[in-house]
XYZ file of C-alpha atoms in Angstrom:
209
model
C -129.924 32.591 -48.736
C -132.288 30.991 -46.252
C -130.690 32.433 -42.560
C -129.072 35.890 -41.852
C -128.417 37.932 -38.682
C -126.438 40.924 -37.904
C -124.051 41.005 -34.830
C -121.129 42.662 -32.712
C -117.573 40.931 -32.261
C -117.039 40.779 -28.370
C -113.631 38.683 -28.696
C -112.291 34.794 -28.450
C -112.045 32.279 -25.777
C -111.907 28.203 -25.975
C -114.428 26.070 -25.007
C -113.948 22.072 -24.779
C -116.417 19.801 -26.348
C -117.553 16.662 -24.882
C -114.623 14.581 -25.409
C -112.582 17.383 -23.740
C -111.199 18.379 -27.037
C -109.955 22.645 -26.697
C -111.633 24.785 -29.344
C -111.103 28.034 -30.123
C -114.023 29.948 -30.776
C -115.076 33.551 -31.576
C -118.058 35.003 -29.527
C -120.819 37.023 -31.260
C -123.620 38.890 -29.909
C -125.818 38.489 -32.597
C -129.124 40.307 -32.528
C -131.480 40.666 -31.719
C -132.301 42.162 -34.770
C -135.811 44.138 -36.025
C -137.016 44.102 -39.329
C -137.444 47.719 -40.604
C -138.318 47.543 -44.489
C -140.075 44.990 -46.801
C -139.195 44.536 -50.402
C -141.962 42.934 -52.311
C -142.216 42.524 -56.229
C -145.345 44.450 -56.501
C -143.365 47.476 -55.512
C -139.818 47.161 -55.776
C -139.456 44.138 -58.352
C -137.861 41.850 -55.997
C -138.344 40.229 -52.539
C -136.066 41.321 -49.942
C -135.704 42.492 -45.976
C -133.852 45.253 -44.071
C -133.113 44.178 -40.887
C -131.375 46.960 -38.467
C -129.131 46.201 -35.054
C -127.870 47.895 -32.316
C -129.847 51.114 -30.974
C -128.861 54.818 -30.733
C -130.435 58.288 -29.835
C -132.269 60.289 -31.527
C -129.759 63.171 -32.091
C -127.402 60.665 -33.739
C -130.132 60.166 -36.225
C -130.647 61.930 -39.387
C -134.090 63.287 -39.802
C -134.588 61.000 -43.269
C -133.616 57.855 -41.264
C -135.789 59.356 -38.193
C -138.985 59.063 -40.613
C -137.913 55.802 -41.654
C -137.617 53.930 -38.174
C -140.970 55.834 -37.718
C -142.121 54.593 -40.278
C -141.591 51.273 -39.061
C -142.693 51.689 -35.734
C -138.873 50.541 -34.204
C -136.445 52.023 -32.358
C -133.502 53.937 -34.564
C -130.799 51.697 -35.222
C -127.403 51.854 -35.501
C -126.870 49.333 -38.624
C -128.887 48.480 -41.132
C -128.319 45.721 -43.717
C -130.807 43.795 -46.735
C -130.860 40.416 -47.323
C -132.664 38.552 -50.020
C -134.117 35.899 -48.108
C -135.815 32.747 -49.110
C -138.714 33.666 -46.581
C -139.077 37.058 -46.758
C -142.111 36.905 -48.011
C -143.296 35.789 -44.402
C -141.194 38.256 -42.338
C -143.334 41.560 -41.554
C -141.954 45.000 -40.369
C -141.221 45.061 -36.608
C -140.464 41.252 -36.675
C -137.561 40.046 -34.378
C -134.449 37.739 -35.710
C -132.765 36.282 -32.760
C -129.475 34.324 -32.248
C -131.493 31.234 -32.561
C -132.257 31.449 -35.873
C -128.950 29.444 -36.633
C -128.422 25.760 -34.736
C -126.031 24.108 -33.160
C -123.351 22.176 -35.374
C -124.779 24.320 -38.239
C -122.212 25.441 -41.241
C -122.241 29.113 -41.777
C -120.631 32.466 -43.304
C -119.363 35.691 -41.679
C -118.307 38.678 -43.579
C -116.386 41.447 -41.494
C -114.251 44.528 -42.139
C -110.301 43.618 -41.296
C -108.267 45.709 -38.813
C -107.087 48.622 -40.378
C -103.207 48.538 -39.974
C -102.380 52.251 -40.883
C -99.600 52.924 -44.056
C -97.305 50.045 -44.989
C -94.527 48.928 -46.831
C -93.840 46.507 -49.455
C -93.217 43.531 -47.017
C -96.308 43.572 -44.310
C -98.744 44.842 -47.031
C -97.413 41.831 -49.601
C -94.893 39.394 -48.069
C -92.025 40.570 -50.067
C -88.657 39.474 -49.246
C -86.206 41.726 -47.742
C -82.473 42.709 -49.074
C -79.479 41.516 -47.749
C -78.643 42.501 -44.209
C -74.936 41.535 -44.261
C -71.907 42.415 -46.782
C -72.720 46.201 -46.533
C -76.106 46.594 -48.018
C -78.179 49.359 -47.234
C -81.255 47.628 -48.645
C -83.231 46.112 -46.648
C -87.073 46.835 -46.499
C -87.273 48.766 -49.948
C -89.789 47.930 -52.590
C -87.259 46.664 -55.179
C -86.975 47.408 -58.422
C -90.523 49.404 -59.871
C -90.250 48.731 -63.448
C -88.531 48.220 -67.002
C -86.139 50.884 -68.428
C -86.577 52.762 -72.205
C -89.503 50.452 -72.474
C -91.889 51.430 -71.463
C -90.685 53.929 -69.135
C -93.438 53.764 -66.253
C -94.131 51.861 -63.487
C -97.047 49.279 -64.925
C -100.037 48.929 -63.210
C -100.725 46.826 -60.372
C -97.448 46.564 -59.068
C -96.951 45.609 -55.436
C -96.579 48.881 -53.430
C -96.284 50.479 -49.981
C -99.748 51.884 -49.434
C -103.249 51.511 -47.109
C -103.252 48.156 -45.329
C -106.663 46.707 -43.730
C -109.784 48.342 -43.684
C -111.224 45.886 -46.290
C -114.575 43.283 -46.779
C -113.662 39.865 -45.920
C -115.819 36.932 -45.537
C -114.470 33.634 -44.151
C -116.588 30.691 -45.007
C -117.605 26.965 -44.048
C -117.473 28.007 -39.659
C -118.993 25.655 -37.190
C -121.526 27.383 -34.811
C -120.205 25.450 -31.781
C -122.418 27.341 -28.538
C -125.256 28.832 -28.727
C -126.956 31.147 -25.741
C -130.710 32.662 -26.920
C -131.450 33.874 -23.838
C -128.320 36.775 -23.781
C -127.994 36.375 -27.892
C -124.829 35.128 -28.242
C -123.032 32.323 -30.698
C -119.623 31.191 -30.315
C -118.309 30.091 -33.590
C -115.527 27.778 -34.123
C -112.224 30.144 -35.279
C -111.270 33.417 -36.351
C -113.436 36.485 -37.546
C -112.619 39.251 -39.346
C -112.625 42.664 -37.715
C -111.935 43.965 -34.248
C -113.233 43.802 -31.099
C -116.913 45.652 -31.338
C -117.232 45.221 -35.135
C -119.589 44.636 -37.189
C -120.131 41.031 -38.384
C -122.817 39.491 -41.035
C -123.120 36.209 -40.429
C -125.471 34.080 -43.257
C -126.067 30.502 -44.026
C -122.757 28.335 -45.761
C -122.998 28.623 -49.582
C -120.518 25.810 -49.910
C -121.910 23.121 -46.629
């Protein structure tokens, strides 16, 4: 991993390129970012950087994490994420990571927690198909049938059941950065992001371009 930066959904919007094409893009405020721990081998047997974003007080801040940011010398932060980076070797504590580490036209990867959608059944969770609606059935949205009969007399495992929907890791890969603004920290990518308005977002150099 050569690039990473941490960042805030604000929403989507289009922009048109220079051949007046529509694009849909997500925009990120991304950073800036401070560096608040140093792996090295010496001490921790690997090379590696926490970076934290987004600032909050002090009485949102455990005492542990208040030593830590003190530690550091930066101001307590609200998320904090490491990265094994190619160059962290030459990133020091209290260093800043800005949108602009990424370019224009660059390929890259953003990982995001989904919407959480609450409880749900069989056919939002999964895509199941429904029962008949016609001819007198009362089945319509049910799971179906659960399992065998005598044998083996349970429901197996990993059947396809009404439960918790959302709320889960997702990265979606191979994005075109399509605008970049350094000055306010922003980067428009091309597409959808997981997560809502306000979340979270990791955004990291293509593993696949």
């Amino acid at each position: 991993m050569k690039k990473a930066i941490l960042g805030k959904k604000l929403g989507m919007t289009q922009l048109f390129d220079e051949n007046g094409v529509l694009i849909p893009v997500t925009v990120i405020e991304a950073g800036p970012c401070r560096v608040t721990q140093k792996k090295t081998v010496e001490n921790d047997g690997y090379e590696a950087v926490q970076i934290g974003f987004g600032e909050k007080k002090e009485k949102h801040t455990t005492k542990p994490m208040q030593g830590h940011f003190k530690k550091a010398g930066t101001a307590y932060m609200k998320y904090l994420k490491e990265f094994k980076l190619d160059g962290a070797a030459d990133l020091n504590v209290g260093d800043e990571i800005k949108a602009d580490v990424f370019a224009e036209g660059e390929m890259i990867d953003v990982t995001g927690i989904t919407k959480g959608k609450g409880y749900a059944g069989t056919i939002k969770r999964w895509g199941t198909h429904r029962g008949p609606m016609t001819h007198g059935s009362g089945y319509h949205r049910g799971p179906g049938s659960l399992g065998a009969c005598s044998t083996p007399s349970r429901v197996m495992k990993g059947k396809k059941l009404a439960g918790h929907l959302g709320v889960e890791k997702v990265t979606i890969q191979n994005l075109k950065v399509v605008k970049i603004d350094a000055e306010k920290n922003v980067i428009a990518i091309k597409g959808a992001v997981p997560g809502p308005k306000g979340g979270m977002v990791i955004i990291k150099d293509s593993v696949k371009a």
